[in-house]
Tab-separated table of C-alpha atoms in Angstrom:
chain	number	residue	atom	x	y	z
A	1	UNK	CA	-6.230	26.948	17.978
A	2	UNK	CA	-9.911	25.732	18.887
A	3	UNK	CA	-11.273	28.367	16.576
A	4	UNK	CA	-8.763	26.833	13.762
A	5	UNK	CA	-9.744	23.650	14.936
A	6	UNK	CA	-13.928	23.981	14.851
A	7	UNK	CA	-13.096	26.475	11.159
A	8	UNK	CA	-11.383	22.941	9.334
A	9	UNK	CA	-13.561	20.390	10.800
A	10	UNK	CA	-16.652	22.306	9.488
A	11	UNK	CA	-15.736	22.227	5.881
A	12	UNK	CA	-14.846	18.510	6.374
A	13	UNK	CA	-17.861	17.180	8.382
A	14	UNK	CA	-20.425	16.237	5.550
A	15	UNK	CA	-17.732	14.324	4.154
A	16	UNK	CA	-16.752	12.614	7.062
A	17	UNK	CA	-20.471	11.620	7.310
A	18	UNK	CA	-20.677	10.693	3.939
A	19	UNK	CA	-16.743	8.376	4.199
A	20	UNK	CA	-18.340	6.892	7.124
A	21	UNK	CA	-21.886	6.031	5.686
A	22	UNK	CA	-20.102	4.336	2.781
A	23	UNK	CA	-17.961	2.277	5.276
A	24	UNK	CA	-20.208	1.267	7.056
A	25	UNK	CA	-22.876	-0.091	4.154
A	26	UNK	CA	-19.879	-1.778	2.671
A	27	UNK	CA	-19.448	-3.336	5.852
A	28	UNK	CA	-22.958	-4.447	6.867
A	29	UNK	CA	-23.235	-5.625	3.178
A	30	UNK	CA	-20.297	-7.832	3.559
A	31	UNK	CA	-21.024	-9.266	6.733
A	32	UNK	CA	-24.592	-10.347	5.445
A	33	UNK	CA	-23.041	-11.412	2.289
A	34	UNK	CA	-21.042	-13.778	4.412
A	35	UNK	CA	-23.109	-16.958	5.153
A	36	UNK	CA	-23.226	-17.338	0.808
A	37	UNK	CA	-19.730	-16.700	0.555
A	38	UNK	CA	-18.705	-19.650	3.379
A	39	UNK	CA	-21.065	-22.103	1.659
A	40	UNK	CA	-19.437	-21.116	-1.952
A	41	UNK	CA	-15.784	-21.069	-0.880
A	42	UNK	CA	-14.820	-24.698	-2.316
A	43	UNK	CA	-16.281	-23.628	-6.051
A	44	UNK	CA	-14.812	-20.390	-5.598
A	45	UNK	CA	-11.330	-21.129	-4.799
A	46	UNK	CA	-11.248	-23.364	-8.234
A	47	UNK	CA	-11.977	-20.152	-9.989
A	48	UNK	CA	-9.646	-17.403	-8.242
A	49	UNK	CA	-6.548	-16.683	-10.699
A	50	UNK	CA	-4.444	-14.706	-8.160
A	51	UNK	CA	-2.241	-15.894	-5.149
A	52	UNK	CA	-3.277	-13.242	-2.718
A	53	UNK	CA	-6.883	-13.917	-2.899
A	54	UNK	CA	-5.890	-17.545	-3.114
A	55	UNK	CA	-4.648	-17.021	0.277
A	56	UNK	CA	-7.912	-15.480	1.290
A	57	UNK	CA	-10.027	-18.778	1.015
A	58	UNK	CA	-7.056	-20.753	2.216
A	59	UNK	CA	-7.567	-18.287	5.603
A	60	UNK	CA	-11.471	-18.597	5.584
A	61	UNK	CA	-11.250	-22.210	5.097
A	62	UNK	CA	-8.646	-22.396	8.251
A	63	UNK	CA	-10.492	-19.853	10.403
A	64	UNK	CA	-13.638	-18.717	9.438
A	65	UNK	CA	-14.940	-15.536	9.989
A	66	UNK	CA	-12.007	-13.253	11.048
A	67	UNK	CA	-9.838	-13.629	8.153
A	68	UNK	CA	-13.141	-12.784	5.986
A	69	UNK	CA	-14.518	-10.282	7.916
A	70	UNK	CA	-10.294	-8.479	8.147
A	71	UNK	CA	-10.184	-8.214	4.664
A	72	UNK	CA	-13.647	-7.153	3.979
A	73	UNK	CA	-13.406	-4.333	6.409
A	74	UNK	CA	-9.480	-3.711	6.553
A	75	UNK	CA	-7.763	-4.285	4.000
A	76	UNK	CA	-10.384	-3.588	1.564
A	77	UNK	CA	-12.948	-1.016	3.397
A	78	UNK	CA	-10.634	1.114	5.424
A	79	UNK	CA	-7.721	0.636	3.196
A	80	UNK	CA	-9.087	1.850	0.074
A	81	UNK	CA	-12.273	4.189	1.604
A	82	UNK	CA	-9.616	5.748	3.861
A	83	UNK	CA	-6.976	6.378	0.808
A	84	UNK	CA	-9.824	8.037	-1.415
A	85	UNK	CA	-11.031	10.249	2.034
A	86	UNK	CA	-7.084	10.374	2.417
A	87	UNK	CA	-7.220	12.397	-1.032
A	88	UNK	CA	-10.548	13.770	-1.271
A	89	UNK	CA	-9.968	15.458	2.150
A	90	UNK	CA	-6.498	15.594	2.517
A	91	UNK	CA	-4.731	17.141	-0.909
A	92	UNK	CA	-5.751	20.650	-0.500
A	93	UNK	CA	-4.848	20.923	3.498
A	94	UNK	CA	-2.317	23.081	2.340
A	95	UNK	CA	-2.439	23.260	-1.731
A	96	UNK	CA	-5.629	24.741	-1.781
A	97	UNK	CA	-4.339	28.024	-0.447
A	98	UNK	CA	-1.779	28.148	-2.438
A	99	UNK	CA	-4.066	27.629	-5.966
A	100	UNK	CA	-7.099	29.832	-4.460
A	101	UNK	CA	-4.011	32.495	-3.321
A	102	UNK	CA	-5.494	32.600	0.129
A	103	UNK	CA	-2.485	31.399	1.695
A	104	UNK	CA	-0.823	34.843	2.791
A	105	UNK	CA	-4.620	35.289	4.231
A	106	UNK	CA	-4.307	31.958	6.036
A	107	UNK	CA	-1.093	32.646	7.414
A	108	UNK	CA	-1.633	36.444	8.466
A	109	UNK	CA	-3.176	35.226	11.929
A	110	UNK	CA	-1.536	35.620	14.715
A	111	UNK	CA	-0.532	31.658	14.756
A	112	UNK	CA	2.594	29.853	13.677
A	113	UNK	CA	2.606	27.841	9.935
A	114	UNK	CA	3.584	24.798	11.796
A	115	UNK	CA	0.370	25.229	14.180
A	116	UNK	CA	-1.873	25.873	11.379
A	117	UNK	CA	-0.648	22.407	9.953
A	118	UNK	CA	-0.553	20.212	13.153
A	119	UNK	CA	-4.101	21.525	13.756
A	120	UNK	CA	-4.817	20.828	9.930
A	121	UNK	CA	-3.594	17.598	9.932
A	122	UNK	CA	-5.060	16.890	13.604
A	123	UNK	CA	-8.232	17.336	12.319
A	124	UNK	CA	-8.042	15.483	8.553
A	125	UNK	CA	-6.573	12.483	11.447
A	126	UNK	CA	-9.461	12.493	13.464
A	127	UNK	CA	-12.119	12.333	10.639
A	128	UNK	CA	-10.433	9.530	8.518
A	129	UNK	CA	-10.068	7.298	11.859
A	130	UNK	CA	-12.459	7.858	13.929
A	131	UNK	CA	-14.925	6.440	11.696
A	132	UNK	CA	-12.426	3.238	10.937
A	133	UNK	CA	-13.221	2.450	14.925
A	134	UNK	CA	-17.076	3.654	14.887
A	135	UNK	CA	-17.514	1.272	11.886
A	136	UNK	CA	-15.574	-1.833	13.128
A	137	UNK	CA	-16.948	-1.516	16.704
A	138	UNK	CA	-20.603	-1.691	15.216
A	139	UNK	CA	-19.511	-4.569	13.203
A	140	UNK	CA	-19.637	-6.762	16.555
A	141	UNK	CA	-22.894	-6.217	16.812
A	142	UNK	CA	-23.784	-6.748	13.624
A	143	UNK	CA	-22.003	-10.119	13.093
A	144	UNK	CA	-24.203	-11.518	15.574
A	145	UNK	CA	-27.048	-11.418	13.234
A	146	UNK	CA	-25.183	-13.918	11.041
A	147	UNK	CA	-24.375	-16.069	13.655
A	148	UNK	CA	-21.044	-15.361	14.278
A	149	UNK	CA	-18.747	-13.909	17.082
A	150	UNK	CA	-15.955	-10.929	16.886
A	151	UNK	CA	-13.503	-10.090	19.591
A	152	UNK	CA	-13.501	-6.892	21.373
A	153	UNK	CA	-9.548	-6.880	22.040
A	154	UNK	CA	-8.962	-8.104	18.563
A	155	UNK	CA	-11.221	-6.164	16.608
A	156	UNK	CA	-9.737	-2.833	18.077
A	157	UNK	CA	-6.331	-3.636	18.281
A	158	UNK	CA	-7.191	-4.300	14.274
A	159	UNK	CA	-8.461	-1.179	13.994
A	160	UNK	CA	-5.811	0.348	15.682
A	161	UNK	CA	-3.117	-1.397	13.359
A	162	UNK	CA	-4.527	0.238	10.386
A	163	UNK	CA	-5.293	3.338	11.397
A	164	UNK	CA	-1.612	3.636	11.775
A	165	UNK	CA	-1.173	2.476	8.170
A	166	UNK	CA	-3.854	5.293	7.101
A	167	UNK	CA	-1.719	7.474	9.055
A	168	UNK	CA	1.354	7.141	7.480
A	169	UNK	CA	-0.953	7.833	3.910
A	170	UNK	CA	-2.253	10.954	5.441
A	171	UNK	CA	1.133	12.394	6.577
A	172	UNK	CA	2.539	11.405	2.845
A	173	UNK	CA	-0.390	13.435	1.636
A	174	UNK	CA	0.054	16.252	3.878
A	175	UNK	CA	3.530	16.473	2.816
A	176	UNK	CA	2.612	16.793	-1.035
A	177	UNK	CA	0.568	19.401	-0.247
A	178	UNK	CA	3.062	21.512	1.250
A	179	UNK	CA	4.964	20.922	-2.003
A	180	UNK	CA	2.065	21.680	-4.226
A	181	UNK	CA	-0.066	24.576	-5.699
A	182	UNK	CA	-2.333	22.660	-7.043
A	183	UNK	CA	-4.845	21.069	-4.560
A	184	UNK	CA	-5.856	18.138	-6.275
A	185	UNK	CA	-2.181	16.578	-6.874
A	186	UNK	CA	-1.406	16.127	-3.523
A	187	UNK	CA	-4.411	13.504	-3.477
A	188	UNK	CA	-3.853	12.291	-7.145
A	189	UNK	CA	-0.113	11.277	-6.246
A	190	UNK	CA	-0.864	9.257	-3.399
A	191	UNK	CA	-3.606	7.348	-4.907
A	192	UNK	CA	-1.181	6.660	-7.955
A	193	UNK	CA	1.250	5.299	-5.845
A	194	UNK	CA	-1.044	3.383	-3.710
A	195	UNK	CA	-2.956	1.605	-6.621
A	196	UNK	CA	0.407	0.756	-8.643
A	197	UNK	CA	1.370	-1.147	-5.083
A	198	UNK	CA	-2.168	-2.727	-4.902
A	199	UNK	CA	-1.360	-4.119	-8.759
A	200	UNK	CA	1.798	-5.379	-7.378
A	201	UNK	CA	0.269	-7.316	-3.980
A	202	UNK	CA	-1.472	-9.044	-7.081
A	203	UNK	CA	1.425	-10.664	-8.865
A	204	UNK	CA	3.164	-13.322	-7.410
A	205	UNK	CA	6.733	-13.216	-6.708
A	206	UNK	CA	7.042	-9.005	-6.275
A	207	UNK	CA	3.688	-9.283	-3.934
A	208	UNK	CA	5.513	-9.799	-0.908
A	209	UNK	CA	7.598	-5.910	-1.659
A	210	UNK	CA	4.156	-4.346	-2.267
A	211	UNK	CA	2.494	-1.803	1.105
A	212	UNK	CA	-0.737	-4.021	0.724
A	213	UNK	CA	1.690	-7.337	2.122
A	214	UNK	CA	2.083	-5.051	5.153
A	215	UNK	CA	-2.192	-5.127	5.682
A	216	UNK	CA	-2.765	-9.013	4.071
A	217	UNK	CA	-5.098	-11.541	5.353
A	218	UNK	CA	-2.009	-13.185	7.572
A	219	UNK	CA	-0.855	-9.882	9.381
A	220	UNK	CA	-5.273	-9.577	10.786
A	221	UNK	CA	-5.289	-13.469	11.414
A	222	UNK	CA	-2.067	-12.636	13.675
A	223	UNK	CA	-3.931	-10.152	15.521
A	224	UNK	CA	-6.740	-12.201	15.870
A	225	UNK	CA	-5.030	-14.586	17.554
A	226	UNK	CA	-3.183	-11.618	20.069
A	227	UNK	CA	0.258	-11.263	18.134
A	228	UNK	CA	0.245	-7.712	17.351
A	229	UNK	CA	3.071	-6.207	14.768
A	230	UNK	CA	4.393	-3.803	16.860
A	231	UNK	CA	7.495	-3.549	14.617
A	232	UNK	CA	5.350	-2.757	11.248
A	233	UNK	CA	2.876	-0.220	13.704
A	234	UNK	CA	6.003	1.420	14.645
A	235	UNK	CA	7.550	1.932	11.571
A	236	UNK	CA	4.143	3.391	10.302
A	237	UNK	CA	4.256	5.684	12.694
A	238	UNK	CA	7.572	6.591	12.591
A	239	UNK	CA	7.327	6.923	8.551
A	240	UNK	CA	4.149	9.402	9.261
A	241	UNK	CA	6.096	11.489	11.952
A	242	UNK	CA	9.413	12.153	9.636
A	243	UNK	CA	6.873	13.277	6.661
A	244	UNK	CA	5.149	15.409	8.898
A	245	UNK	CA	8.670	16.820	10.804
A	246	UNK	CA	9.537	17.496	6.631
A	247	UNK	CA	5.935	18.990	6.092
A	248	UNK	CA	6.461	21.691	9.104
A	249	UNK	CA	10.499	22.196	7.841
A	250	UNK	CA	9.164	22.656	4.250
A	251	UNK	CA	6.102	24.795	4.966
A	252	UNK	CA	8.021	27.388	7.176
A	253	UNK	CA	10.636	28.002	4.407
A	254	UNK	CA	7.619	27.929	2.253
A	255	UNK	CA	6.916	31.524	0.182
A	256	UNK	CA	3.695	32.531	-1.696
């Protein structure tokens, strides 16, 4: 399993550097971006057509820097970062044996299917969210070059909330691989899906039904002031461990 283990990771650690490096410049440049942005939110809330950004400024205007600095790094960095690493890294975990016919290779060791995918899919976890933490743990520091303060509890139990949102996104994505032969559908799906629900947080009056409600400005500034969603966290990862109990079902029945 270790060997399986250090064999994946090593095809996905240059771009779990380079996922991480973008993060984390998106981050820094938002936080330094800040002090123009709170001087500028009056005019700019006179010029902002939709509701949900709307509620943005309302938030920043109310509290400050959290709300900003949530959906800077949140709901915009890790959200949408983590869904393209979700489908860069994640759509051929399975797929791209099947369309490079390497899969009855793969599968001739002398390990189960469903241990080749937990240790898979172990792996493509640990690379997406590890750097969600690394990047919003150095953001503490870096806030306080713009004169401003972030929790420690709050910012990781943040971090922790949606890294179990990303983790529902990379079980749906494991389980389209299982289903596919092609390994760039998988990833292509799941970005559909997840961009047709980001159009939807944008219109008012279906917003509310869209995934993106789940991750808005209101569910961080609840964190941030130590009410945690423990209902929505557990149905993410309940969601992420029926697609992956599927995944395992659907891969052993699987031929090639």
């Amino acid at each position: 399993m270790i060997a399986l283990a250090r064999q994946y990771a090593r095809g996905l650690f240059w771009l779990t550097l380079g996922y991480f490096l973008i993060l984390e410049a998106a981050m820094i440049a938002a936080i330094f971006y800040w002090p123009k942005f709170r001087d500028n939110t009056p005019a700019l809330a006179k010029l902002i057509p939709f509701q949900s950004l709307q509620d943005l400024l309302t938030a920043v205007q109310q509290s400050g820097y959290w709300p900003y600095f949530a959906i800077q790094q949140w709901f915009k960095g890790c959200s949408l970062f983590g869904l393209a690493a979700i489908a860069f890294m994640g759509s051929g975990i399975i797929a791209r044996e099947a369309d490079q016919r390497t899969a009855e290779f793969l599968f001739s060791r002398p390990v189960s299917r469903r241990t080749v995918l937990r240790v898979r899919t172990a792996v493509l976890a640990f690379a997406i969210l590890v750097p969600v933490y690394l990047s919003s743990i150095s953001a503490i520091w870096f806030s306080r070059a713009v004169d401003e303060w972030l929790p420690w509890k709050a910012t990781l139990l943040a971090s922790s909330y949606i890294a179990c949102f990303l983790l529902m996104l990379i079980a749906a994505t494991v389980l389209i691989s299982v289903l596919s032969t092609h390994q760039l559908r998988a990833g292509v799906i799941v970005v559909g899906i997840v961009l047709l629900s980001f159009a939807q947080y944008l219109i008012q009056g279906i917003d509310q039904w869209s995934l993106f409600a789940t991750i808005d400005v209101w569910t961080f500034m609840k964190i941030g002031a130590g009410e945690f969603p423990y209902f929505r966290a557990g149905c993410f990862l309940g969601a992420s461990i029926a697609m992956l109990a599927l995944a395992e079902k659907l891969l052993e029945r699987r031929t090639w």
